[in-house]
mmCIF file of C-alpha atoms in Angstrom:
data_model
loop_
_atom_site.group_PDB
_atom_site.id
_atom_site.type_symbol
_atom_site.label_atom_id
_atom_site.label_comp_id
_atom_site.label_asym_id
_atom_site.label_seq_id
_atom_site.Cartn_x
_atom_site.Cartn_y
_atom_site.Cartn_z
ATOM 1 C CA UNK T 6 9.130 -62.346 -37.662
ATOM 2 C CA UNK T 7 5.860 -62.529 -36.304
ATOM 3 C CA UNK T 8 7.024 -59.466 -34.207
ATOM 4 C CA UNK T 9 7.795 -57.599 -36.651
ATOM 5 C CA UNK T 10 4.847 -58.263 -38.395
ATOM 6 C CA UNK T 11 2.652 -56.906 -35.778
ATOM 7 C CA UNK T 12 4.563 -54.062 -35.072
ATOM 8 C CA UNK T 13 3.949 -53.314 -38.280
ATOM 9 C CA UNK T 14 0.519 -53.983 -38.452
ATOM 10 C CA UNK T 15 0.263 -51.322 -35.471
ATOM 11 C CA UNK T 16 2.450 -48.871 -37.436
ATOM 12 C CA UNK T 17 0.182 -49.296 -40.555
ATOM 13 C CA UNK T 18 -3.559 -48.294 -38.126
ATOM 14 C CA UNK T 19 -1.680 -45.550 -37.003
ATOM 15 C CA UNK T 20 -0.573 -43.938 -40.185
ATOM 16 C CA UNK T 21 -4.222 -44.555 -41.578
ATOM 17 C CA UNK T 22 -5.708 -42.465 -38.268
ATOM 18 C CA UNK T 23 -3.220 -39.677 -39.253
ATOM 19 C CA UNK T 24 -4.774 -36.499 -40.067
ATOM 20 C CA UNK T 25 -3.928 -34.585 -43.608
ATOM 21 C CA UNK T 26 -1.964 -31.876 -41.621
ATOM 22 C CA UNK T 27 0.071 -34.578 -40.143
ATOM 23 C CA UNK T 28 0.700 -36.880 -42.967
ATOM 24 C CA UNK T 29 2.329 -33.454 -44.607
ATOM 25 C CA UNK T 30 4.370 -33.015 -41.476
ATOM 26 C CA UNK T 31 5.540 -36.565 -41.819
ATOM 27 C CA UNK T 32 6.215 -36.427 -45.437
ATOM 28 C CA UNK T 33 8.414 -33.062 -44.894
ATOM 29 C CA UNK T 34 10.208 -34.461 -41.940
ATOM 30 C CA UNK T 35 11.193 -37.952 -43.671
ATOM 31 C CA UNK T 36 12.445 -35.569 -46.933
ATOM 32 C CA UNK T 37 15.006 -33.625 -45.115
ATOM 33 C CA UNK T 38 15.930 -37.149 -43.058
ATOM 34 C CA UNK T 39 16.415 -38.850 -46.398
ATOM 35 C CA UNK T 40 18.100 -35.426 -47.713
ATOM 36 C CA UNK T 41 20.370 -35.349 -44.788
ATOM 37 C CA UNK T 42 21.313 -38.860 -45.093
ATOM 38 C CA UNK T 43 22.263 -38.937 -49.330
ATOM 39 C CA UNK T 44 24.403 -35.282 -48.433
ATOM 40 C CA UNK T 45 26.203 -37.367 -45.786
ATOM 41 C CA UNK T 46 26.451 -40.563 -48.157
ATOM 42 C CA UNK T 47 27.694 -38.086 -50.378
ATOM 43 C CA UNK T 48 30.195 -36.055 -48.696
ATOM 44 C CA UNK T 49 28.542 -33.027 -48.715
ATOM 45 C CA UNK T 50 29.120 -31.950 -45.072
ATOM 46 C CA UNK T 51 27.824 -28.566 -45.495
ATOM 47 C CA UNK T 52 24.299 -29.550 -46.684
ATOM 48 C CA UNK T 53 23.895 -32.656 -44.629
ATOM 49 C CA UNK T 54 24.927 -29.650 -42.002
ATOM 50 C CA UNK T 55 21.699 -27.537 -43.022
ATOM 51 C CA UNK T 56 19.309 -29.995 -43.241
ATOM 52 C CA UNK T 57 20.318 -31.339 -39.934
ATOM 53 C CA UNK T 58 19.905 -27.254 -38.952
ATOM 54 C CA UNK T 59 16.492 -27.453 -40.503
ATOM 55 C CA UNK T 60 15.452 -30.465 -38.920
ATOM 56 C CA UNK T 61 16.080 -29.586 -35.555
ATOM 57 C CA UNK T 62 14.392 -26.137 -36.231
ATOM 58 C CA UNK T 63 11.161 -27.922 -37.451
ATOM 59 C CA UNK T 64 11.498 -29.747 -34.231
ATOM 60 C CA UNK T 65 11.587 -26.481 -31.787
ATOM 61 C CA UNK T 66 8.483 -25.081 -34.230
ATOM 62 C CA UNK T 67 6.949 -28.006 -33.855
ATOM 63 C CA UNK T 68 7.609 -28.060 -29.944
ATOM 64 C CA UNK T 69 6.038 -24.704 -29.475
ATOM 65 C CA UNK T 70 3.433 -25.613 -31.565
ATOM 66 C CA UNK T 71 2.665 -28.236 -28.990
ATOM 67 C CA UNK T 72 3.594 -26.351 -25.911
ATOM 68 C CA UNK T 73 0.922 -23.205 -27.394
ATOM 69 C CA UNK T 74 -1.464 -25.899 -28.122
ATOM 70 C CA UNK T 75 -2.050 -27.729 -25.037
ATOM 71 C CA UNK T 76 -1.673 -24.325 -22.930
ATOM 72 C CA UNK T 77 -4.571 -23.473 -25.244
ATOM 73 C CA UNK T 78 -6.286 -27.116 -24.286
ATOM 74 C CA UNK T 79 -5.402 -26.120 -20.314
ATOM 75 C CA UNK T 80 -6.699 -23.339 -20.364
ATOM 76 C CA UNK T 81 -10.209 -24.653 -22.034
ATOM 77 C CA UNK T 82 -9.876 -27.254 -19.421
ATOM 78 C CA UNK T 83 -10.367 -24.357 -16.986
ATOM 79 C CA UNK T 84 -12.347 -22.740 -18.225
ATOM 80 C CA UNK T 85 -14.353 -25.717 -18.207
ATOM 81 C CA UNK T 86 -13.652 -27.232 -14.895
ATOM 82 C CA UNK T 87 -15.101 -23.189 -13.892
ATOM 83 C CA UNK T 88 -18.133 -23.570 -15.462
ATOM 84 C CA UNK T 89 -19.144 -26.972 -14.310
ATOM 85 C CA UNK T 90 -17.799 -25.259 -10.925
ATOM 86 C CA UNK T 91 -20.337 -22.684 -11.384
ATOM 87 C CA UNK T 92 -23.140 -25.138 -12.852
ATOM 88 C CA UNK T 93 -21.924 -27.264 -9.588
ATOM 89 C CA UNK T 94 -22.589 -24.552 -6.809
ATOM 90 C CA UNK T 95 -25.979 -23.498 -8.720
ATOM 91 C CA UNK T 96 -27.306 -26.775 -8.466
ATOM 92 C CA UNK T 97 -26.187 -27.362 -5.181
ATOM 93 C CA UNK T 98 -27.990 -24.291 -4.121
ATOM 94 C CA UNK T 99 -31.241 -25.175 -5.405
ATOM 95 C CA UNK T 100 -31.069 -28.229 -4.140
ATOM 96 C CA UNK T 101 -30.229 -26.462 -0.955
ATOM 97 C CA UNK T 102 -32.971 -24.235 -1.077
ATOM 98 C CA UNK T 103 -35.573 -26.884 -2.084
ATOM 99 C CA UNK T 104 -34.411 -28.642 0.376
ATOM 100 C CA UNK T 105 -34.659 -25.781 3.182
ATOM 101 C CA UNK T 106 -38.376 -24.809 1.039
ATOM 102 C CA UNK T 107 -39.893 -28.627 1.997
ATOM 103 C CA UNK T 108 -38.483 -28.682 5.452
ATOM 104 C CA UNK T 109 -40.504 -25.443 6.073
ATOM 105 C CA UNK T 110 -43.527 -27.018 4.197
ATOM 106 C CA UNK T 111 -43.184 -30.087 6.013
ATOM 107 C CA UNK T 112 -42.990 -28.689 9.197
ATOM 108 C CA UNK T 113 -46.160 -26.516 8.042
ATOM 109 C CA UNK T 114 -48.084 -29.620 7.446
ATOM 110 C CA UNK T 115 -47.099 -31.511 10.431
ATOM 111 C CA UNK T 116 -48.281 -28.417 12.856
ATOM 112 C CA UNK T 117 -51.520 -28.511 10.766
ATOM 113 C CA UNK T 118 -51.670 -31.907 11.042
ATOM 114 C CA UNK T 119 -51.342 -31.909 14.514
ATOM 115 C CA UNK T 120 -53.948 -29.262 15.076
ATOM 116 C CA UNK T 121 -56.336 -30.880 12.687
ATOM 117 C CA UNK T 122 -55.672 -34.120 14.779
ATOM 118 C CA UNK T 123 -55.820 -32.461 18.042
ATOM 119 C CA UNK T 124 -59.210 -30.290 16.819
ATOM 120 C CA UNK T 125 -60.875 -33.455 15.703
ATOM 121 C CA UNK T 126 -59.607 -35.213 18.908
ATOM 122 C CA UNK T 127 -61.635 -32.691 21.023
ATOM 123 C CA UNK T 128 -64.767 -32.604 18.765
ATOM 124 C CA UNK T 129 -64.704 -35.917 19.688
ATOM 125 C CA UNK T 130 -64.490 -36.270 22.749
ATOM 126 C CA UNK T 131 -67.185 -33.303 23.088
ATOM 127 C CA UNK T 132 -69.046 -35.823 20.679
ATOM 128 C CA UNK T 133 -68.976 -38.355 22.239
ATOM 129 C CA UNK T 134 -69.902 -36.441 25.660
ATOM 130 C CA UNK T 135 -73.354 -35.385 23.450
ATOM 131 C CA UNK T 136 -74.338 -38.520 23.033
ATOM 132 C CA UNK T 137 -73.551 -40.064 26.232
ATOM 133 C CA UNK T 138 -76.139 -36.971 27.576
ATOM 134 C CA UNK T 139 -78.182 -37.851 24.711
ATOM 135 C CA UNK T 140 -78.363 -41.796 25.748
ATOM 136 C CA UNK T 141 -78.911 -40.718 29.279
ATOM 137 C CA UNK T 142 -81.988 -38.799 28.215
ATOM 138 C CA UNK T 143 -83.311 -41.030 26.118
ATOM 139 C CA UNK T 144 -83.021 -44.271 29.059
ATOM 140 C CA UNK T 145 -84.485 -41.675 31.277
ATOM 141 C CA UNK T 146 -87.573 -40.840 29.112
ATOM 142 C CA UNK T 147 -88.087 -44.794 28.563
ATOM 143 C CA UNK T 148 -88.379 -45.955 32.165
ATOM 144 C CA UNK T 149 -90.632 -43.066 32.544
ATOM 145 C CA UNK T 150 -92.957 -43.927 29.842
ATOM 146 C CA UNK T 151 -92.879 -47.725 31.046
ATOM 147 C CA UNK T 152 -93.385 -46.974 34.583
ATOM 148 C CA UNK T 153 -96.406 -45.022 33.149
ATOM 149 C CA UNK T 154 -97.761 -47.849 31.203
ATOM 150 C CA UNK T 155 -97.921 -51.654 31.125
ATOM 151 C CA UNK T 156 -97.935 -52.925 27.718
ATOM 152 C CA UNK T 157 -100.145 -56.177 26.297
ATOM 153 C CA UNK T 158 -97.414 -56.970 23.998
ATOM 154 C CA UNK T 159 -94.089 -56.383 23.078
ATOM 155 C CA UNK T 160 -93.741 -52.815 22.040
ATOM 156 C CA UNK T 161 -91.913 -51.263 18.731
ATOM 157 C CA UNK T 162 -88.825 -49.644 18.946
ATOM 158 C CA UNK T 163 -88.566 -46.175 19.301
ATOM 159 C CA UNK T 164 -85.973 -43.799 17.601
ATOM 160 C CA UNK T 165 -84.176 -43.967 13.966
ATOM 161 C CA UNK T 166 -87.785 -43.107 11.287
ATOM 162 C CA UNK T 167 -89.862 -43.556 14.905
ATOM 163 C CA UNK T 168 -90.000 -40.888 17.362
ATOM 164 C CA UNK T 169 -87.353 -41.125 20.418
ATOM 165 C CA UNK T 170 -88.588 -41.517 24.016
ATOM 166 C CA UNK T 171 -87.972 -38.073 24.521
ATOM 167 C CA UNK T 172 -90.406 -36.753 21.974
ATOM 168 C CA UNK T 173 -92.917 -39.736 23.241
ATOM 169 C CA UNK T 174 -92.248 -38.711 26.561
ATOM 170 C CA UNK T 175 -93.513 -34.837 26.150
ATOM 171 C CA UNK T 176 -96.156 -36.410 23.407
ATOM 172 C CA UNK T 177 -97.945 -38.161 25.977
ATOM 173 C CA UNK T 178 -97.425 -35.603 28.685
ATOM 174 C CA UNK T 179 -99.744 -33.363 26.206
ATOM 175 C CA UNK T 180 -102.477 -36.083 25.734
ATOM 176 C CA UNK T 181 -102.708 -36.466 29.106
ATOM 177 C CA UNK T 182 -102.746 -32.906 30.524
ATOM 178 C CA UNK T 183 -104.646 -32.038 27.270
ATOM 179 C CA UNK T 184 -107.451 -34.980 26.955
ATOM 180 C CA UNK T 185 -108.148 -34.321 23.383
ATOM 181 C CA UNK T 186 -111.062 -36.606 22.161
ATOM 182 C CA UNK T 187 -109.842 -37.180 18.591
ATOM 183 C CA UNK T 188 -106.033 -36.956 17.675
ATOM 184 C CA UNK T 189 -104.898 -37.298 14.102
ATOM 185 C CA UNK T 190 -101.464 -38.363 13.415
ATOM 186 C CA UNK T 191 -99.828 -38.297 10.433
ATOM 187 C CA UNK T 192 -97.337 -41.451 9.825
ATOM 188 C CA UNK T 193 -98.173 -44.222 11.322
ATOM 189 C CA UNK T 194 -95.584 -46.628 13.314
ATOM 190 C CA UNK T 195 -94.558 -46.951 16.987
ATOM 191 C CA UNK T 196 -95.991 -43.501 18.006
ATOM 192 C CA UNK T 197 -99.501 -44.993 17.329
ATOM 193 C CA UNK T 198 -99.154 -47.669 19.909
ATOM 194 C CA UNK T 199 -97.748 -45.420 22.599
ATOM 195 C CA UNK T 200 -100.902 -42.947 21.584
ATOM 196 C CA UNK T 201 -103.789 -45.662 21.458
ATOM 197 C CA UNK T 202 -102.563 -46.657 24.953
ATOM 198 C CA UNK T 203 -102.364 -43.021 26.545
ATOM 199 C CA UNK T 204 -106.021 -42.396 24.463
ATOM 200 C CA UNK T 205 -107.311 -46.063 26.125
ATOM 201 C CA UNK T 206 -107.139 -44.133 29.579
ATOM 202 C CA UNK T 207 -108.290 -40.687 28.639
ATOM 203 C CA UNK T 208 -111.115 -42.191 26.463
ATOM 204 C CA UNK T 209 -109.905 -40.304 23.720
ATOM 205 C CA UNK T 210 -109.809 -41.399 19.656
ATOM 206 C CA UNK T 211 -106.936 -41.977 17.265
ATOM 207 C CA UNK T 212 -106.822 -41.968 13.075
ATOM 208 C CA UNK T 213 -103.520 -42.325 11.730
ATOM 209 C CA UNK T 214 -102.525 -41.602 8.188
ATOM 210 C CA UNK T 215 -99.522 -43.464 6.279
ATOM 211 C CA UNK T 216 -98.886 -43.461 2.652
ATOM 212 C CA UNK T 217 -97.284 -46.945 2.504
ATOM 213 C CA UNK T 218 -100.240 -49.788 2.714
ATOM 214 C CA UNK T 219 -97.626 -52.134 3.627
ATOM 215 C CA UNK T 220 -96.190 -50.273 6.625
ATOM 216 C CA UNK T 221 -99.844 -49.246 7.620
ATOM 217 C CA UNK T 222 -101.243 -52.970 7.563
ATOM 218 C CA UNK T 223 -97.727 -53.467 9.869
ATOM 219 C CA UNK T 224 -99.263 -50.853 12.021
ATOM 220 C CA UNK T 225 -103.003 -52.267 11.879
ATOM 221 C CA UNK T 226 -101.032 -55.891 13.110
ATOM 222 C CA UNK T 227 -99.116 -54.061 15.983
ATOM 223 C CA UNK T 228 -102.404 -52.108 17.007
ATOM 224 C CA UNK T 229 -104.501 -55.766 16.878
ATOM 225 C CA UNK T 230 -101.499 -57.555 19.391
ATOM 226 C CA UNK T 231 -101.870 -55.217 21.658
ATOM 227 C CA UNK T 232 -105.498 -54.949 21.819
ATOM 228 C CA UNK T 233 -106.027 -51.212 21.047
ATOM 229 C CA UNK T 234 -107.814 -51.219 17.142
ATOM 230 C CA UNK T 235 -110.986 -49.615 19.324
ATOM 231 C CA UNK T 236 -109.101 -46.774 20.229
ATOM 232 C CA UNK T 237 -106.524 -46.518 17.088
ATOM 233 C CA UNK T 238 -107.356 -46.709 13.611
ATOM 234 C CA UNK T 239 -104.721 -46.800 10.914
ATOM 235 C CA UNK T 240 -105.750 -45.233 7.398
ATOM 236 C CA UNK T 241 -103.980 -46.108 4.065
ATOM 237 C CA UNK T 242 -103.574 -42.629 1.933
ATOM 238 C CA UNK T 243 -101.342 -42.715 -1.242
ATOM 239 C CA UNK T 244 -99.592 -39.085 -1.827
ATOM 240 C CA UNK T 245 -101.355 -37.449 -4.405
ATOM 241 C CA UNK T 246 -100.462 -33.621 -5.800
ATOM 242 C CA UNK T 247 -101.890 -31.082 -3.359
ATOM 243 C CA UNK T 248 -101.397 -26.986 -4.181
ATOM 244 C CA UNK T 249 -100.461 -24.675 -2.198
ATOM 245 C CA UNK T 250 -99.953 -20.945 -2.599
ATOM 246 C CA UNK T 251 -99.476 -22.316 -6.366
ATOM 247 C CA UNK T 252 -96.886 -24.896 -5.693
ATOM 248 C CA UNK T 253 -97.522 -28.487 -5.853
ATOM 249 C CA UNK T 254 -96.745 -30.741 -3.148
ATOM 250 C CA UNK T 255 -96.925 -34.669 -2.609
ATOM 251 C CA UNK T 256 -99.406 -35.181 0.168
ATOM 252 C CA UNK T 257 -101.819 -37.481 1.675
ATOM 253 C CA UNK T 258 -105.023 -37.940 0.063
ATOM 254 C CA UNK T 259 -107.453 -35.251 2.119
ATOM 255 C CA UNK T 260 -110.267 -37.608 0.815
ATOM 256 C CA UNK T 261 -109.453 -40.148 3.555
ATOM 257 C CA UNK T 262 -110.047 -37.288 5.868
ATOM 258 C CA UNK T 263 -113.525 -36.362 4.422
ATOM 259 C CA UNK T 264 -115.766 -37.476 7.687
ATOM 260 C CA UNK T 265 -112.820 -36.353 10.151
ATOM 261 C CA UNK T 266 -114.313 -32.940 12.150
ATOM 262 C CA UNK T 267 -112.984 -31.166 15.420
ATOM 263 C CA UNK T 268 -109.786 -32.241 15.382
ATOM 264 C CA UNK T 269 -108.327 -31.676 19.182
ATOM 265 C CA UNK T 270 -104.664 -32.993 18.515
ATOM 266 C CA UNK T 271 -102.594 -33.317 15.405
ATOM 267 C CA UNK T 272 -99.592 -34.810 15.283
ATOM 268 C CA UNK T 273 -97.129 -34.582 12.004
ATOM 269 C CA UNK T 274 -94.712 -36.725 11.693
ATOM 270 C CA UNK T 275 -95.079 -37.666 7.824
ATOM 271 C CA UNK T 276 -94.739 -37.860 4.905
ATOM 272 C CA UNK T 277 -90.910 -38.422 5.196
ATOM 273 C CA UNK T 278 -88.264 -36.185 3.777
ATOM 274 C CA UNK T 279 -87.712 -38.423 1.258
ATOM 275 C CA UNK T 280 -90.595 -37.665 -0.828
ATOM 276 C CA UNK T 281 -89.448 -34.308 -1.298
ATOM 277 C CA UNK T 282 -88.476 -30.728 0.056
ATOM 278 C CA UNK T 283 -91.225 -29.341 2.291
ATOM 279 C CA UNK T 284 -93.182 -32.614 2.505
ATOM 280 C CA UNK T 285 -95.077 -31.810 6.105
ATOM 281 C CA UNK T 286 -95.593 -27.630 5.154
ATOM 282 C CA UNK T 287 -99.019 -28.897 3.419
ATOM 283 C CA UNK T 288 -100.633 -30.065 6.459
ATOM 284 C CA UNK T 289 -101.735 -26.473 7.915
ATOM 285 C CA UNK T 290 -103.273 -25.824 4.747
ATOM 286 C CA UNK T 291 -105.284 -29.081 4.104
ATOM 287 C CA UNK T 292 -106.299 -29.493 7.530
ATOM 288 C CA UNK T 293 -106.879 -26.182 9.429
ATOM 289 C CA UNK T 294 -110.387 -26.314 8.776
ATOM 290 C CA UNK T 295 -110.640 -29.772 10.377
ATOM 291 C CA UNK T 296 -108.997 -28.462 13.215
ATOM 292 C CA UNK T 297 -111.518 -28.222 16.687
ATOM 293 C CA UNK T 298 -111.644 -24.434 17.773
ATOM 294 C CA UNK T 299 -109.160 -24.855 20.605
ATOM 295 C CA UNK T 300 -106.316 -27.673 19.436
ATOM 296 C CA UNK T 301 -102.383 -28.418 19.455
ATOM 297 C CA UNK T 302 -100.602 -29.042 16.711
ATOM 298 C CA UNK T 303 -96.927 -30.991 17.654
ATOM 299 C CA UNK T 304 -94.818 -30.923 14.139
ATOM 300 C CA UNK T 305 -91.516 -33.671 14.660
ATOM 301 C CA UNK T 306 -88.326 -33.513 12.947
ATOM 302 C CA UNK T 307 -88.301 -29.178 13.715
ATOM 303 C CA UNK T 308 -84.340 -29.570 14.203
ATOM 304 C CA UNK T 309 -84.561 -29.556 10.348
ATOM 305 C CA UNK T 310 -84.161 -26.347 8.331
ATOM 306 C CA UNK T 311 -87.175 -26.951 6.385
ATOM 307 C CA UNK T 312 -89.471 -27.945 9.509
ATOM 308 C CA UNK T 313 -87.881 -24.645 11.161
ATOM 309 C CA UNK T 314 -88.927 -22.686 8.390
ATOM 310 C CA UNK T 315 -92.475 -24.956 8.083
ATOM 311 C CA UNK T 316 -93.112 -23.723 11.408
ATOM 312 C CA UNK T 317 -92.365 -19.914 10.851
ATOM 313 C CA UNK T 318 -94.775 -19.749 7.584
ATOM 314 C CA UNK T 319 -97.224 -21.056 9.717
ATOM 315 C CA UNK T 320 -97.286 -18.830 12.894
ATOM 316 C CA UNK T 321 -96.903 -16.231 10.271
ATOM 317 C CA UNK T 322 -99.691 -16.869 8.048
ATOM 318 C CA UNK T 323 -102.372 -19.473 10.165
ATOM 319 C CA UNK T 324 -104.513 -16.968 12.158
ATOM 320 C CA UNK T 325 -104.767 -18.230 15.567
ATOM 321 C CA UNK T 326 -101.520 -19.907 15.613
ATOM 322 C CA UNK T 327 -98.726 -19.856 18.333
ATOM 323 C CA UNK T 328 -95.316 -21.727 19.307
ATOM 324 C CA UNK T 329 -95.444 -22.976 22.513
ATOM 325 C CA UNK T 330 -91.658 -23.437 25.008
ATOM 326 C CA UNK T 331 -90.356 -26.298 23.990
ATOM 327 C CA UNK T 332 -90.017 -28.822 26.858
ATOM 328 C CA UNK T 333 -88.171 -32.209 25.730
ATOM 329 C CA UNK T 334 -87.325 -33.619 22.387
ATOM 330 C CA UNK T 335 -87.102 -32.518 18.917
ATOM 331 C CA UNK T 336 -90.777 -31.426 17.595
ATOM 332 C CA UNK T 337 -92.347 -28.334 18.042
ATOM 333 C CA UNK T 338 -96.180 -27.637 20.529
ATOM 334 C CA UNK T 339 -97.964 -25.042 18.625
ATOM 335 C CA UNK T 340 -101.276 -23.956 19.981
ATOM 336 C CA UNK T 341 -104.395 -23.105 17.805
ATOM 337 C CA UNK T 342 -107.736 -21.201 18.917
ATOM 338 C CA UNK T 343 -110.170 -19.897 16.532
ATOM 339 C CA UNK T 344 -111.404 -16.388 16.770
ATOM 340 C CA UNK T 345 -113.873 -16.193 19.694
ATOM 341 C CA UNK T 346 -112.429 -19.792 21.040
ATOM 342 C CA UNK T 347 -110.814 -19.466 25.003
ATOM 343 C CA UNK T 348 -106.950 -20.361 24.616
ATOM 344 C CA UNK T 349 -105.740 -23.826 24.514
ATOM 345 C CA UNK T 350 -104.267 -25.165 28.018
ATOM 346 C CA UNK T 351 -100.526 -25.100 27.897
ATOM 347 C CA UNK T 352 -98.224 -28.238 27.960
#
């Protein structure tokens, strides 16, 4: 029983999921099965004979109507089954082609790579061959100046903000061969103990400007442990605005310069970069009148742009004024002589 009542349970979901169309169907098929069965009940062979006919007609419709529609649903299905064909072999070209497109791009990169790598691998090594000359110089110039001199105490260090042994090297090489009586440097630090001690033996004079009293009292200490404040003396001059051709530069204070005269050497090495663009083009202009008739000027730093173009301004526009051949280091020997003065002695 319980069977049955499941079974008809079933039957009952089913007919509810029946569509109208098909409810009709069933309606008109039971009718001519109930028709066919109260014509047989009743004798009535003939219609029991046509319904039956009937019947199996509505079957063979309804069999072609079945056949036409799923030949109709196969052929969708193909139709469908080409498309996603089609959609298929379009995607899997692309992805083909995008494919092939980063393989090229890759292989692009990697041969750039590589000759980025291999470029930079030979700057390098040229780099590194630079400085290993570089070094070389540099120990070289050091003995030299050591052999040349025997220091009372331990000396500064050379290089970085101070000038390298090189540029001492050729420095001292002009004091000597030069024998000026009164050099002026400008930035004080390890080149004013090198000076004062190549000055001690020529019997020369040193005044050394630095805008920073704390680095110039540093200076004033080295200059005391080493016994040369007779020869070297280190001045304290704050930057103050200086014009020039109608431009305003941070310079030294000229007033710390008001007794200085005759000026036989001047060195610039100051003020630093940092205190603006230009900061050492000033000195020609505050301190060509203080200059002796025949003198050298050595400018440091000239593998700068703006020292470079310091430099041309000045042969250009200082009467008197010529670059000398540049022997060692990085600064540049410029030679003055007033009108009527004999030429200075070269380096």
């Amino acid at each position: 029983m319980s069977s049955l009542t499941r079974i008809g349970g079933r039957l009952a979901v089913r007919l509810q999921s029946l569509t109208r169309p098909q409810v009709i169907v069933l309606i008109a098929v039971l009718a001519v099965v109930a028709g066919i069965w109260t014509a047989a009940a009743t004798g009535r062979q003939g219609l029991a004979t046509s319904l039956v006919a009937v019947l199996l007609l509505g079957v063979l419709l309804g069999i072609l109507h079945l056949s036409r529609w799923m030949g109709g649903l196969h052929r969708a299905n193909q139709a469908a089954h080409r498309d996603l064909r089609v959609v298929v072999e379009q995607m899997q070209r692309r992805v083909v082609a995008t494919v092939e497109k980063e393989r090229v791009t890759a292989g692009d990169r990697h041969q750039e790579l590589t000759r980025t790598i291999t470029r930079g691998l030979r700057q390098n090594g040229h780099g590194n061959d630079l400085l290993l000359r570089a070094q070389s110089r540099e120990i070289e110039a050091m003995f030299q100046l050591f052999a040349e001199f025997t220091p009372r105490a331990p000396m500064p260090s050379s290089g970085d903000f101070a000038l390298n042994p090189t540029d001492l090297l050729e420095l001292l090489h002009i004091v000597r061969l030069r024998r000026p009586q009164l050099v002026v440097e400008l930035g004080s630090g390890t080149s004013t103990v090198w000076l004062a001690y190549a000055l001690e033996k020529t019997g020369g004079r040193l005044i050394s400007l630095d805008h920073d009293a704390d680095y110039a009292g540093k200076t004033r200490d080295m200059l005391d442990a080493h016994g040369l404040s007779a020869v070297a003396e280190v001045r304290t001059a704050p930057l103050t605005e200086l014009a020039v051709d109608g431009k305003t530069y941070p310079w030294y204070d000229v007033e710390k310069l008001a007794d200085v005269r005759d000026i036989d050497l001047l060195l610039i090495d100051g003020p630093p970069a940092s205190t603006g663009p230009d900061a050492r083009f000033p000195a020609m202009h505050a301190l060509e009148s203080r200059l002796a008739a025949v003198a050298t000027v050595v400018l440091d730093d000239v593998n700068r742009p703006d020292e470079q173009d310091a430099v041309r301004r000045w042969v250009e526009n200082v009467t008197g004024l010529t670059a000398e051949p540049q022997l060692l280091g990085r600064h540049a020997v410029l030679s003055y002589s007033r009108s009527g003065a004999p030429a200075s002695v070269p380096a």
